[in-house]
Coordinates of C-alpha atoms in Angstrom, one line a residue:
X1 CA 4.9 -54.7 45.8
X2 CA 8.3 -54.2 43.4
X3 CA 10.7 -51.6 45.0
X4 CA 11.0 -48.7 42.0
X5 CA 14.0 -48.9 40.1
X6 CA 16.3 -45.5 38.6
X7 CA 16.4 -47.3 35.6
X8 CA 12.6 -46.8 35.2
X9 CA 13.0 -43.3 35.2
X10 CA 13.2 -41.0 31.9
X11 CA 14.0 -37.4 33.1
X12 CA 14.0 -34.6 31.3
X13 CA 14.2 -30.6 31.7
X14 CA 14.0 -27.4 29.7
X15 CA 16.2 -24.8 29.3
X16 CA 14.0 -22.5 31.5
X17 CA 14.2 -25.3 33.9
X18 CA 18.3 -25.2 33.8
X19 CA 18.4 -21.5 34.0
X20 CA 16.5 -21.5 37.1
X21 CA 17.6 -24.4 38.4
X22 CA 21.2 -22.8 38.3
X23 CA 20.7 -22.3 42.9
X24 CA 22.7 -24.7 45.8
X25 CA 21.6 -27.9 46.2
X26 CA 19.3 -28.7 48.6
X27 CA 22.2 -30.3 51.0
X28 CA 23.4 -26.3 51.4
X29 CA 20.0 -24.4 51.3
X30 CA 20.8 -23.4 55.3
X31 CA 24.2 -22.9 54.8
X32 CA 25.9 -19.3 55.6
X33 CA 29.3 -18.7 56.9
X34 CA 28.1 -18.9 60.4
X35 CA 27.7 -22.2 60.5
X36 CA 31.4 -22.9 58.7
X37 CA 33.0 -24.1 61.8
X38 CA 36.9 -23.7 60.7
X39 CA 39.3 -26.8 62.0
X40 CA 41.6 -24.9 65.0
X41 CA 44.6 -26.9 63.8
X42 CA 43.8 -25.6 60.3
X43 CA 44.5 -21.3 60.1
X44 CA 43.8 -21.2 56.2
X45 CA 40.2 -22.5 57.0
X46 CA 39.6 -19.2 59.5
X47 CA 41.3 -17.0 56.5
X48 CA 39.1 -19.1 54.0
X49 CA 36.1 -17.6 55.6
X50 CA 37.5 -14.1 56.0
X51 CA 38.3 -14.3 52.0
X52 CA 34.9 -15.7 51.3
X53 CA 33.1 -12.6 53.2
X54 CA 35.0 -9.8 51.6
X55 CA 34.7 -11.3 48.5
X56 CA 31.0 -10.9 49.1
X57 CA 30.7 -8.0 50.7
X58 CA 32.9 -6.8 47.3
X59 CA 30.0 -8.2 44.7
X60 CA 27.4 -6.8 46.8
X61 CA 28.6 -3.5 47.1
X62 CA 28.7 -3.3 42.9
X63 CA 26.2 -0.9 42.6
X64 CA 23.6 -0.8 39.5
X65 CA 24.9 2.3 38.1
X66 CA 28.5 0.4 38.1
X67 CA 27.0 -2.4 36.2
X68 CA 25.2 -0.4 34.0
X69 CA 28.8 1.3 33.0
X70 CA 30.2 -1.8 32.4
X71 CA 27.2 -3.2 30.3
X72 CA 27.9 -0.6 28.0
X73 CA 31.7 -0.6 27.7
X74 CA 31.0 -4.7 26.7
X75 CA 28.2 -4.3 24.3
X76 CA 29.8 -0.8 22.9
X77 CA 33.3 -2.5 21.9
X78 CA 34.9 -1.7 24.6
X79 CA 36.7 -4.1 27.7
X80 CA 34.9 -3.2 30.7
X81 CA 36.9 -3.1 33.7
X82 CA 36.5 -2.9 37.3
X83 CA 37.3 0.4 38.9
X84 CA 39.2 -0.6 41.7
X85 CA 41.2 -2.9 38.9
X86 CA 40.7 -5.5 41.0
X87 CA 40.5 -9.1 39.8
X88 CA 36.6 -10.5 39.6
X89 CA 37.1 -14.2 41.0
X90 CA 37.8 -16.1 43.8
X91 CA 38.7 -19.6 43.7
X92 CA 38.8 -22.1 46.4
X93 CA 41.6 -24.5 46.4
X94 CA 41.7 -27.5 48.8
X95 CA 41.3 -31.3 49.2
X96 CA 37.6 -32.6 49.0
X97 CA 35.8 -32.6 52.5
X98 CA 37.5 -29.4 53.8
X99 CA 34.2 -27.3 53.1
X100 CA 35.0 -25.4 49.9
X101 CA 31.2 -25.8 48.6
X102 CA 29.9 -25.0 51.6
X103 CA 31.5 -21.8 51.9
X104 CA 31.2 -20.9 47.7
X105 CA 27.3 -22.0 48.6
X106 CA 27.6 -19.3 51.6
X107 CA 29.0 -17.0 49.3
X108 CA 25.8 -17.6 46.9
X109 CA 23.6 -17.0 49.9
X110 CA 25.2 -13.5 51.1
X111 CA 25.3 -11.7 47.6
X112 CA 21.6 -10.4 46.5
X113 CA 20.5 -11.3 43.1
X114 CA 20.4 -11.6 40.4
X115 CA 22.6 -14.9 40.7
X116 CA 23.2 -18.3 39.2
X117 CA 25.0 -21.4 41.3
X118 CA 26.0 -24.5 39.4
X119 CA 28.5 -27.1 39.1
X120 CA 30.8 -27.2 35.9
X121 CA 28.8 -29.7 34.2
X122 CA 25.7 -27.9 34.8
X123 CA 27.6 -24.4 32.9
X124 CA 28.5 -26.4 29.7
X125 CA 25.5 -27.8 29.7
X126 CA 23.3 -24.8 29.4
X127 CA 25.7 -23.1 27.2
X128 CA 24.7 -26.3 25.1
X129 CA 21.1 -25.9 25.2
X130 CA 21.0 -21.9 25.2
X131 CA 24.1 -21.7 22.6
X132 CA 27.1 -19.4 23.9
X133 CA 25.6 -15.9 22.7
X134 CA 22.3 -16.4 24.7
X135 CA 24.4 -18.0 27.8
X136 CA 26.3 -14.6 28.1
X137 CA 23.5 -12.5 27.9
X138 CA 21.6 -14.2 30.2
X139 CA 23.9 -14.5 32.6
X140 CA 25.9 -11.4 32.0
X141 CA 22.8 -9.6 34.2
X142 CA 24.0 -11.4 37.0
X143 CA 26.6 -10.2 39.7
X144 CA 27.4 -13.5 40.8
X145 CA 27.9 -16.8 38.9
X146 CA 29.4 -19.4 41.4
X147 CA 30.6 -22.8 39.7
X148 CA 31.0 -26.0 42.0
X149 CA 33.9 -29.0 40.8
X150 CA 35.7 -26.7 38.3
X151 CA 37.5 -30.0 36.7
X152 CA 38.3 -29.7 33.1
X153 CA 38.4 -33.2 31.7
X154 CA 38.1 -31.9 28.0
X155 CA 40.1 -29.5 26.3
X156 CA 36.8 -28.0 24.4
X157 CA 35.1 -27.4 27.5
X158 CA 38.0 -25.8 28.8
X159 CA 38.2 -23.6 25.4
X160 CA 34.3 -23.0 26.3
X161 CA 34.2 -21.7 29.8
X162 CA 37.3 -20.1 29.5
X163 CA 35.8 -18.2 26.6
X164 CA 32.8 -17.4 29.0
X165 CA 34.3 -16.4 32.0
X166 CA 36.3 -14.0 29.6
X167 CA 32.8 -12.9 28.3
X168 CA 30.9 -12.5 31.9
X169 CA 33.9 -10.9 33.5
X170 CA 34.0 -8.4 31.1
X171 CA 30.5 -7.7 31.7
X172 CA 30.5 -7.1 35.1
X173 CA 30.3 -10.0 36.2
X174 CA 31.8 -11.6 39.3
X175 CA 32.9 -15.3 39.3
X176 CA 33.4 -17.9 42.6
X177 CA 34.5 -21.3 41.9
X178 CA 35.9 -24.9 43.4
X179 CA 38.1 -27.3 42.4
X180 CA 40.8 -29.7 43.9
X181 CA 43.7 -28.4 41.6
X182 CA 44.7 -24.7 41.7
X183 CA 43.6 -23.0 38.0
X184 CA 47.1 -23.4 36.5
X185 CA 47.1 -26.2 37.3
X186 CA 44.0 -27.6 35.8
X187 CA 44.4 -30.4 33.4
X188 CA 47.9 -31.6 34.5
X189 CA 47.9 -35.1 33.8
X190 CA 45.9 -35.3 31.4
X191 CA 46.5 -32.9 27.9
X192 CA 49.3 -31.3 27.3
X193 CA 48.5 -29.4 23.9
X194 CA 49.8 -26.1 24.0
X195 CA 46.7 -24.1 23.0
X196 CA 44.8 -26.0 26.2
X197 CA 47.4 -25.0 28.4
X198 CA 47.5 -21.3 27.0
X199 CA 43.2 -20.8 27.8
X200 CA 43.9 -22.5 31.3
X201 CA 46.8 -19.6 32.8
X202 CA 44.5 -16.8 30.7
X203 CA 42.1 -18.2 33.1
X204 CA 44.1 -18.5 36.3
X205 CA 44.8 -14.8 36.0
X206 CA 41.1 -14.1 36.2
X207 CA 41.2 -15.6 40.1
X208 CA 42.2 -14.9 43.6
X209 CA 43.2 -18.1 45.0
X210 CA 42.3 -19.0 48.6
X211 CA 44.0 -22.0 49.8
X212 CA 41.8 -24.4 52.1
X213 CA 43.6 -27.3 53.8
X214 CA 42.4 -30.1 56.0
X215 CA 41.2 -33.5 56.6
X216 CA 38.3 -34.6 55.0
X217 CA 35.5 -33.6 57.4
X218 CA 33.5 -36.2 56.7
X219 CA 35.5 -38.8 57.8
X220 CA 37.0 -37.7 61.3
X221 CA 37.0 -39.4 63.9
X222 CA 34.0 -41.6 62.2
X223 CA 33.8 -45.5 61.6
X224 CA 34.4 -46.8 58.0
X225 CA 31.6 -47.5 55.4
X226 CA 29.2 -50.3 56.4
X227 CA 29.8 -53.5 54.8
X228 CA 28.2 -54.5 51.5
X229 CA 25.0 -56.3 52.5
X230 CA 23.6 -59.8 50.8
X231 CA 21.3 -59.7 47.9
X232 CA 18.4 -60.8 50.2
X233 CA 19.0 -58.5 52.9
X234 CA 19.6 -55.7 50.1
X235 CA 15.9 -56.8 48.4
X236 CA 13.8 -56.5 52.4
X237 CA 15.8 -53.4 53.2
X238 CA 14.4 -51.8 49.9
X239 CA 11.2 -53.0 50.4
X240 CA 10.9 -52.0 53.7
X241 CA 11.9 -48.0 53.1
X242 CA 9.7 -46.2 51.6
X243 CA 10.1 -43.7 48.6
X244 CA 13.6 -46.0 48.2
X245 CA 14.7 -47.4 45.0
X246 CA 16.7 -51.3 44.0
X247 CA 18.8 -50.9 40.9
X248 CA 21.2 -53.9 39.7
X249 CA 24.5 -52.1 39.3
X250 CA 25.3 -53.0 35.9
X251 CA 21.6 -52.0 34.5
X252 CA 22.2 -48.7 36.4
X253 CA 25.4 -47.6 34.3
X254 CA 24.5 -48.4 31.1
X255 CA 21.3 -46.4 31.7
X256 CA 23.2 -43.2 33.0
X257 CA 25.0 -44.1 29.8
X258 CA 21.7 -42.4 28.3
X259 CA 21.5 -39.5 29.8
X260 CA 23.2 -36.6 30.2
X261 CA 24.8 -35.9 33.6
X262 CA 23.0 -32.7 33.4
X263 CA 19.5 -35.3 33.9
X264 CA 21.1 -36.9 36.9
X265 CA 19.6 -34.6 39.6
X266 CA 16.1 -34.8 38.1
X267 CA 16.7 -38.5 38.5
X268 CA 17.1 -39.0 41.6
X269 CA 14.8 -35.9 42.8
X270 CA 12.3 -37.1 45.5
X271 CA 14.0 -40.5 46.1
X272 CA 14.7 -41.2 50.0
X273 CA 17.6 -43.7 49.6
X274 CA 18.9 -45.6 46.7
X275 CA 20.1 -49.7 47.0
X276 CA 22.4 -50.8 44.4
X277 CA 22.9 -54.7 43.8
X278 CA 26.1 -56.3 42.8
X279 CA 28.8 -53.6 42.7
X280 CA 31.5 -53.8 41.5
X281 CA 34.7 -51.7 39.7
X282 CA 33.8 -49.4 36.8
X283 CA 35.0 -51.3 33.9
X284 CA 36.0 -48.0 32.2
X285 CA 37.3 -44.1 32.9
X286 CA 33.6 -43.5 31.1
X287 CA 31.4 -45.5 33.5
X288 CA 34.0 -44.6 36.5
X289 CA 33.1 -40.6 35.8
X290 CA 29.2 -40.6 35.6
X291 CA 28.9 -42.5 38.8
X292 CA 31.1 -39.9 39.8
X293 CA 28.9 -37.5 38.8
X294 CA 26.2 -39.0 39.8
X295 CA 27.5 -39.5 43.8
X296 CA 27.6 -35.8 43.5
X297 CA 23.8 -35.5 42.8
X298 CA 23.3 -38.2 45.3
X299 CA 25.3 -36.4 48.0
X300 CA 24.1 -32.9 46.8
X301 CA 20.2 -34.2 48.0
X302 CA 21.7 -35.9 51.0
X303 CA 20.3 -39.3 49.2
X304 CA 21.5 -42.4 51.9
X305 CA 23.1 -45.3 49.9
X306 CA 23.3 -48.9 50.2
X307 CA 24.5 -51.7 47.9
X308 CA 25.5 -55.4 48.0
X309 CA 28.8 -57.1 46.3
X310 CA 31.7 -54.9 46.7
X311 CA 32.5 -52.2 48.9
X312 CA 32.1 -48.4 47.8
X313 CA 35.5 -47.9 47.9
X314 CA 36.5 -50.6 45.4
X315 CA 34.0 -48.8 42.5
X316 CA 37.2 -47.3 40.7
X317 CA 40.0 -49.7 40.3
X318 CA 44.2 -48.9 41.1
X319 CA 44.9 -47.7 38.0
X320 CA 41.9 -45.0 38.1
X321 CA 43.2 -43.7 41.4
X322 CA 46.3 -43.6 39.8
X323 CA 45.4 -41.5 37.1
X324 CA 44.1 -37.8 36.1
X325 CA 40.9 -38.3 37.5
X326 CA 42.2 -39.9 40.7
X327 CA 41.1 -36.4 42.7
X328 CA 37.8 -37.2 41.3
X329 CA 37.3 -40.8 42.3
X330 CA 38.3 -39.8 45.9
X331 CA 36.1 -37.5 46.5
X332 CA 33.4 -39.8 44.9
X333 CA 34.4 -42.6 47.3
X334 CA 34.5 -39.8 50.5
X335 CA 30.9 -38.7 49.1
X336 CA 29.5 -42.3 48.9
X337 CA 30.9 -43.3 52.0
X338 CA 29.5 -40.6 54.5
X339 CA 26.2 -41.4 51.8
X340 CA 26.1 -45.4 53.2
X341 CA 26.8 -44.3 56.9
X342 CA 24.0 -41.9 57.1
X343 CA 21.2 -45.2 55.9
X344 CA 23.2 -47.5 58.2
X345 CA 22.4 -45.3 60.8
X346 CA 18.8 -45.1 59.9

């Protein structure tokens, strides 16, 4: 029997489907700040958690009439403000693999609805299929909207969300985020236009920053990624799992090619591991960043990896981890790695 292939899949979902979609991945459905277990040599992990919890307690304790008020003061012409003047995000700052989703996903968990959870991509991409005015009135009868990977690689997203958060915040609404690079920060490296750089410190002035430093917890103390196995071996290893899927590495990219990176959760949705043959570097910065985002989906559904030719760590090449992105490609290459260890051990 032929192994299914990714490339055989066509996904597609509606804007219904996004907006209630818009929850933590399945990887951090149990997580809470319980089960957060801060590094003792790291202090701003222990403070990380404090932060996260009275920033919750905060959105929860935002009662309906309080929203109400500030609904008004939006849609009447006015800016709505907080009472306690107060700014309305929180923003986790750290190196990938210190914990910052699991704790924004704990903040999720602890604030009652209404909600929404979603990575960057996932925002622009509603406000694409919703259109901007729609997006904000959804969303502005929310108290939380929490946003996962806040990495602006394009100066008109950056003009987008920024515009949005604007919008929300006004509206009562409060706002949690991740990154790697601290809000003013965002973009360094790669634009330099002065009208980008003026949205991104209106933004940073929106945020609390909370500081999370650390190894990457994925990695300590753990053996390296397993070595690439041969095309054979790759084919019967497959075969031999069920619900897996065997993808050719090169027809794999140019098929995420067509699709949006909004698409690649749905594609991978009920797949138990995924075996990729002949890897090899990303020829480009545009292949290199949708297997980045697609290692997030992959590592979001706790979907094992395997693949044959190179290693996982030589999908982005010197000059890429030398670049603007290079943050991004690490983390991929932390994600894929802990992804290959967990089928090895299998």
């Amino acid at each position: 029997m032929t192994t299914p292939r990714l490339t055989d899949r066509r996904p597609d979902i509606s804007a219904d489907e996004l907006v209630d979609a818009m929850t933590p991945p399945p990887r951090f459905d149990e997580v809470r700040f319980d089960t957060y277990i801060p590094n003792p040599e790291e202090p701003s992990q222990a403070a990380a958690v404090a932060a996260c919890r009275e920033f919750a307690e905060r959105v929860t304790a935002a009662g309906g009439d309080e929203r109400r008020s500030v609904l008004r003061s939006l849609f009447g012409g006015r800016k709505a403000r907080r009472p306690d003047g107060g700014k309305q995000g929180v923003y986790l700052d750290g190196g990938f693999g210190v914990g910052k989703t699991h704790l924004l996903a704990s903040t999720w968990h602890a604030v009652p609805g209404p909600k929404s959870y979603g990575t960057f991509v996932e925002v622009t991409n509603l406000v694409g299929v919703l259109g901007f005015t729609e997006t904000v009135r959804r969303l502005s009868q929310h108290r939380l909207l929490a946003i996962d990977e806040f990495e602006l690689d394009d100066p008109g997203d950056t003009m987008l969300v920024t515009r949005l958060l604007s919008k929300l915040t006004d509206a009562g609404v409060y706002v949690a985020a991740t990154s790697n690079t601290l809000p003013e920060k965002l973009g360094e490296g790669r634009f330099a236009a002065v009208d980008f750089l003026r949205e991104i410190h209106a933004m940073s002035e929106r945020f609390d920053v909370v500081r999370i430093d650390g190894p990457d917890y994925r990695h300590r103390g753990l053996p390296e990624a397993p070595e690439p196995m041969d095309d054979e071996e790759l084919a019967e290893a497959a075969a031999a799992t069920e619900g897996a899927t065997l993808d050719d590495f090169d027809d794999l990219c140019g098929h995420l090619a067509g699709l949006h990176a909004s698409k690649y959760g749905r594609l991978v949705e009920g797949v138990s591991a995924v075996y990729l043959r002949g890897v090899h570097a990303a020829p480009d910065q545009d292949v290199a960043l949708r297997l980045v985002a697609l290692a997030d989906r992959l590592y979001d559904r706790a979907v094992p990896v395997r693949v044959s030719g190179g290693a996982l760590s030589s999908l982005f090449t010197e000059e890429m981890l030398s670049g603007g992105y290079r943050k991004k490609y690490l983390r991929a290459i932390s994600r894929l790695t802990a992804l290959s260890r967990d089928l090895a051990k299998s």
